[in-house]
Tab-separated table of C-alpha atoms in Angstrom:
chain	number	residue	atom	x	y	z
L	6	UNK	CA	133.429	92.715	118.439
L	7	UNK	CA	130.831	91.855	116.322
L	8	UNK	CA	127.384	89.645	117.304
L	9	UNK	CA	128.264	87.220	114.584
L	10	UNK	CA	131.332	86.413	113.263
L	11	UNK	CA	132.333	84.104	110.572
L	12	UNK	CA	135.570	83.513	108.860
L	13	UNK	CA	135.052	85.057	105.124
L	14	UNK	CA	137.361	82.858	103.831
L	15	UNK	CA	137.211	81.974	100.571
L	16	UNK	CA	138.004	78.540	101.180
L	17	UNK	CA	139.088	76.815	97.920
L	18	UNK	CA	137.714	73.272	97.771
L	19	UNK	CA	138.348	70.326	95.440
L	20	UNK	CA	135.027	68.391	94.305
L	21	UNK	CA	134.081	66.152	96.755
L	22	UNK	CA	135.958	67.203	99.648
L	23	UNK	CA	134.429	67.708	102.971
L	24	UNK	CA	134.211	70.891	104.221
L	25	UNK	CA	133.352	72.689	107.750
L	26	UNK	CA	132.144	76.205	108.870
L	27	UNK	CA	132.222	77.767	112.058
L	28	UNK	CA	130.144	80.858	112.616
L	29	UNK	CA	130.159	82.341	116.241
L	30	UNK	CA	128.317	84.418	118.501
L	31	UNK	CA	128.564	86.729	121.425
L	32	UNK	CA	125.593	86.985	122.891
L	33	UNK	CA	124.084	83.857	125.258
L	34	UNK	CA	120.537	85.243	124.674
L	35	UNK	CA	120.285	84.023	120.991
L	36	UNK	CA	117.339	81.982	120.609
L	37	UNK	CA	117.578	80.447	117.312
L	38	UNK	CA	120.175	79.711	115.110
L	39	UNK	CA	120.126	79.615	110.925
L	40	UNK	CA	122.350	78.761	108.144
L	41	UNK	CA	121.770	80.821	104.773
L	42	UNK	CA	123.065	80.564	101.220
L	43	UNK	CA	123.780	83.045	98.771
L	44	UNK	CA	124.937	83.364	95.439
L	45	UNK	CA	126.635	86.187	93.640
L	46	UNK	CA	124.642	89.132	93.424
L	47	UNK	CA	121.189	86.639	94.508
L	48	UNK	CA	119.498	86.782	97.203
L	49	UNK	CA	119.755	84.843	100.456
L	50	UNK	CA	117.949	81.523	100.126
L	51	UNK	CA	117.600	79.643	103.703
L	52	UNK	CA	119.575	76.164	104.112
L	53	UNK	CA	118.403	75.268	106.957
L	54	UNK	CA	117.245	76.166	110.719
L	55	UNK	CA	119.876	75.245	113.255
L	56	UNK	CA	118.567	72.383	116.351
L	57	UNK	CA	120.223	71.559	119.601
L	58	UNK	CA	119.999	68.429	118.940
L	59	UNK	CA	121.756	69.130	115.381
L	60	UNK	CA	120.499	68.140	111.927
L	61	UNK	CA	120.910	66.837	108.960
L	62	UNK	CA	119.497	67.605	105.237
L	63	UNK	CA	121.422	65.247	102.586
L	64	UNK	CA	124.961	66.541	102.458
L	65	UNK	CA	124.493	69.405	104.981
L	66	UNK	CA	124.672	68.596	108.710
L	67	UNK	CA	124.229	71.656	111.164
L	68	UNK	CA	125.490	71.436	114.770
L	69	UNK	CA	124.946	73.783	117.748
L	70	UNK	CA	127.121	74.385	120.350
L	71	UNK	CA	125.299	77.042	123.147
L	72	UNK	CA	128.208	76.517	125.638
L	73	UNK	CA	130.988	77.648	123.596
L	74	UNK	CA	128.587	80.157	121.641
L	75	UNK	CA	128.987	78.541	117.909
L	76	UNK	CA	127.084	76.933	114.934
L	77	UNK	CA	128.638	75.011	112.595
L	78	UNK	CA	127.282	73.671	109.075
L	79	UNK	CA	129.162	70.539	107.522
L	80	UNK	CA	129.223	69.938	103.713
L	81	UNK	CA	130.054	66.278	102.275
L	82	UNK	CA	131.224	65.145	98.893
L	83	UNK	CA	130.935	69.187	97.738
L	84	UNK	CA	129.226	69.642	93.997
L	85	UNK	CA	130.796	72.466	91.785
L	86	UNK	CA	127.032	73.982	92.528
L	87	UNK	CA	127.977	74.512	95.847
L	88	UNK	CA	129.885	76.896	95.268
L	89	UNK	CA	128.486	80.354	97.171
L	90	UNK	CA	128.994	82.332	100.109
L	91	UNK	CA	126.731	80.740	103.187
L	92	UNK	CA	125.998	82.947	106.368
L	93	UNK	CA	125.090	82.160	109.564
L	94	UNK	CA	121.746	84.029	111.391
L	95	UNK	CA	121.093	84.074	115.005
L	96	UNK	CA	117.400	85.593	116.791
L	97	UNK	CA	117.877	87.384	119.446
L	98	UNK	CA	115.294	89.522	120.977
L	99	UNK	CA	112.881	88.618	117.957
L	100	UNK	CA	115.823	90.472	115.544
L	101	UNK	CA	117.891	88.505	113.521
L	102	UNK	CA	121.737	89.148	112.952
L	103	UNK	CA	123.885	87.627	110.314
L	104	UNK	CA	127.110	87.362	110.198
L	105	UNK	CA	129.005	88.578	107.232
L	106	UNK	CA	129.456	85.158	105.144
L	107	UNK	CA	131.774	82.450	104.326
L	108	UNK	CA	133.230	82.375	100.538
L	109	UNK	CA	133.254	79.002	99.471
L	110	UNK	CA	134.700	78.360	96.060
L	111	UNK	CA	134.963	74.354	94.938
L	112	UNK	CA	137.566	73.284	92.418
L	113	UNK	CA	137.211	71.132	89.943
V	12	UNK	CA	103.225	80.165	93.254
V	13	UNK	CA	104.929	83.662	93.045
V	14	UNK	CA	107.285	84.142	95.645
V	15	UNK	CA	108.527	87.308	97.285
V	16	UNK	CA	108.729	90.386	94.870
V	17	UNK	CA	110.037	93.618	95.367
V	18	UNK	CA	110.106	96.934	92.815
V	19	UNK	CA	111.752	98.339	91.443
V	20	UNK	CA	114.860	96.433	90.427
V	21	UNK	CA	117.127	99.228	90.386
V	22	UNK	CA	117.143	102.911	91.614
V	23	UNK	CA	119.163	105.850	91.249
V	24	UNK	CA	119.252	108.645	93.644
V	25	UNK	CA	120.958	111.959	94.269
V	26	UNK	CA	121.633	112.987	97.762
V	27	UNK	CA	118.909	114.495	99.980
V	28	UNK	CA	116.043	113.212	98.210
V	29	UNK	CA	113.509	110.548	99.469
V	30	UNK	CA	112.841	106.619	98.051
V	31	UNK	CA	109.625	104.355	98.169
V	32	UNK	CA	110.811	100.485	98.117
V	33	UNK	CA	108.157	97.792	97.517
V	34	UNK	CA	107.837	94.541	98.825
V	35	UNK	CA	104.894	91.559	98.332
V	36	UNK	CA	105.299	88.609	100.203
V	37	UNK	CA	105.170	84.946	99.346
V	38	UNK	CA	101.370	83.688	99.319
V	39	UNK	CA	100.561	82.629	102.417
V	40	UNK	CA	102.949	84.443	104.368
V	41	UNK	CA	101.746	87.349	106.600
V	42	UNK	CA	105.251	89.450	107.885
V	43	UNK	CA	107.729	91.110	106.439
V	44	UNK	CA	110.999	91.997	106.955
V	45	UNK	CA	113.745	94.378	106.022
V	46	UNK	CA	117.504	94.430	105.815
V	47	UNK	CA	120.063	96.535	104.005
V	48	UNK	CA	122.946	94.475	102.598
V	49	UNK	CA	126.415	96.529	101.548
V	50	UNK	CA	129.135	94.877	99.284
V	51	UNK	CA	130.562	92.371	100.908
V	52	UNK	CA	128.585	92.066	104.079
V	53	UNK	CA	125.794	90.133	105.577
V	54	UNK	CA	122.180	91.755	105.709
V	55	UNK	CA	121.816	94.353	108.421
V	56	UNK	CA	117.922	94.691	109.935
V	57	UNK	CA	116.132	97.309	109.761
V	58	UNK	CA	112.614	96.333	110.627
V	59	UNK	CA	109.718	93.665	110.572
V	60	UNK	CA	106.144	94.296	110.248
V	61	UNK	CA	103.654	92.003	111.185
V	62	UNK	CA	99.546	93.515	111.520
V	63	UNK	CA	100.236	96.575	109.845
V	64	UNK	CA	102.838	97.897	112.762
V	65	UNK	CA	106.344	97.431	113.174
V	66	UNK	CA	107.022	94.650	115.116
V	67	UNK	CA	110.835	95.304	116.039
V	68	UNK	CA	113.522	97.611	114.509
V	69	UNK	CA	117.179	97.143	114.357
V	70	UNK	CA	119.635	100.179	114.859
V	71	UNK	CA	118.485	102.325	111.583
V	72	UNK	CA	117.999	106.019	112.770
V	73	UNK	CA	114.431	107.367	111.816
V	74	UNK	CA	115.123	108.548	108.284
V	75	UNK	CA	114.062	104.664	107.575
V	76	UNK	CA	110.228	104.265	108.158
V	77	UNK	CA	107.742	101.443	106.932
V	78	UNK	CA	104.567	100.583	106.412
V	79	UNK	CA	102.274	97.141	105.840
V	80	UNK	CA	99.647	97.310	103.993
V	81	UNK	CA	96.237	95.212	104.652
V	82	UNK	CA	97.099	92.738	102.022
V	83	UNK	CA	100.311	92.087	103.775
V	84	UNK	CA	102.997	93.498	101.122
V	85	UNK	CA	104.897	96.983	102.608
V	86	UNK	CA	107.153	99.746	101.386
V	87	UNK	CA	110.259	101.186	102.866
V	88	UNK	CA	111.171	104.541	102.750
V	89	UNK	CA	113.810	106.392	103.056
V	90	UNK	CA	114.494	110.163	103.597
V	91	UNK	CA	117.637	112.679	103.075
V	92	UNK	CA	119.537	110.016	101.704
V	93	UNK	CA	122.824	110.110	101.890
V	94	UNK	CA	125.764	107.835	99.903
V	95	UNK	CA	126.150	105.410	102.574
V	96	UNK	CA	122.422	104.055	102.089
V	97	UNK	CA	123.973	103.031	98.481
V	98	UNK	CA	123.056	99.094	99.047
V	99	UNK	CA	120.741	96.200	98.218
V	100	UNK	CA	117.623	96.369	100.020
V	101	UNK	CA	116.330	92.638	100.710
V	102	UNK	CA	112.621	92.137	101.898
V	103	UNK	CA	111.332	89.136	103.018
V	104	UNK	CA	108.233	87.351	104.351
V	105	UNK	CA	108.217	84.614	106.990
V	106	UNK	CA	104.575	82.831	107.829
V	107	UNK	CA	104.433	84.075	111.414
V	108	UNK	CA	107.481	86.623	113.283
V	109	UNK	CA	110.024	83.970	114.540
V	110	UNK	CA	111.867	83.998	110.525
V	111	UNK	CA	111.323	80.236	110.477
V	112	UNK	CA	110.624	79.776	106.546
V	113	UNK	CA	111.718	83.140	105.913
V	114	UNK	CA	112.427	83.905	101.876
V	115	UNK	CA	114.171	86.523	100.342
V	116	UNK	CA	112.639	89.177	97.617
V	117	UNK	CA	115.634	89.670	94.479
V	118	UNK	CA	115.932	93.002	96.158
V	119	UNK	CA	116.419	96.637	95.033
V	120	UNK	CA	119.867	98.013	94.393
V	121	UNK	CA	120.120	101.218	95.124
V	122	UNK	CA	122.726	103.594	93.794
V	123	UNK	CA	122.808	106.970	95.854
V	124	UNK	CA	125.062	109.835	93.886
């Protein structure tokens, strides 16, 4: 089983839907928790960090869940531009692990 | 302000022989970090440098070694390469070790044959 596991999807979106991602992970030591984005054949650009307390940055709202071991990142009223593969990071032992991305595709 | 930026762009190699990757970080920031990222999967870790030593290592066998320079920018090297290290090599620099803030270099793609 892998540290961090994340659905690859591609989930196929109209504009403007809401959509949810799950990423989980096995190992109760993680420290911190991160939510990536990257486009085709770009590099990974950071969304955002990942609070237990959960947060928000306009459209994107990132919970964290350390009793049942996942993070989750929430996208409202999806743009075309969204359109990307996102991973999720977790620190552990001052090494960070990502999972191996979500596919999101919206549709006009 | 330039962000991370890593040389060369592209790379081709043949089997066996050795590769110098170079990375300069964001202004500002002082460590560095390494993955290797194969089609269609997340970046792996190799290692992250922070005062000139390496600061932790992921599970890359010792044909991958590093180095930071005083200025803060590093180089990766690899030796006896085989086809399997064919990948994109990401660097990136964080302002302090816990990868809060951390950006990603455009990366090197290298081709091994």
């Amino acid at each position: 089983r892998k540290e961090v596991e994340q659905d690859p999807g591609p989930f196929n979106v109209p504009e403007g839907a809401t959509v949810a991602f799950n990423c989980t992970y096995s190992n109760s030591a993680s420290q911190s928790f991160f939510w990536y984005r990257q486009d085709c054949r770009k590099e990974p650009k950071l969304l955002m960090s990942v609070y237990s307390s959960g947060n928000e940055d306009g459209r994107f709202t990132a919970q964290l869940n350390r009793a049942s071991q996942y993070i989750s990142l929430l996208i409202r009223d999806s743009k075309l531009s969204d359109s990307a593969t996102y991973l999720c990071a977790v620190k552990r032992d001052d090494k960070i692990i990502f999972g191996k991305g979500t596919r999101l595709h919206i549709l006009p | 302000d330039a962000g991370v930026t890593q040389s060369p762009t592209h790379l081709i190699k043949t089997r066996g022989q050795q590769v110098t990757l170079r990375c300069s970080p964001k202004s500002g920031h002082d460590t560095v970090s390494w993955y290797q990222q194969a089609l269609g999967q997340g970046p792996q870790f190799i290692f992250q440098y922070y005062e000139e030593e390496e600061r932790q290592r992921g599970n890359f066998p010792d044909r991958f070694s590093g180095h930071q320079f005083p200025n803060y920018s590093s180089e990766l090297n690899v030796n006896a390469l085989l086809l399997g290290d064919s990948a994109l090599y990401l660097c990136a620099s964080s302002p302090g070790t816990g990868y809060y803030e951390q950006y990603f270099g455009p990366g090197t793609r290298l081709t091994v044959t």
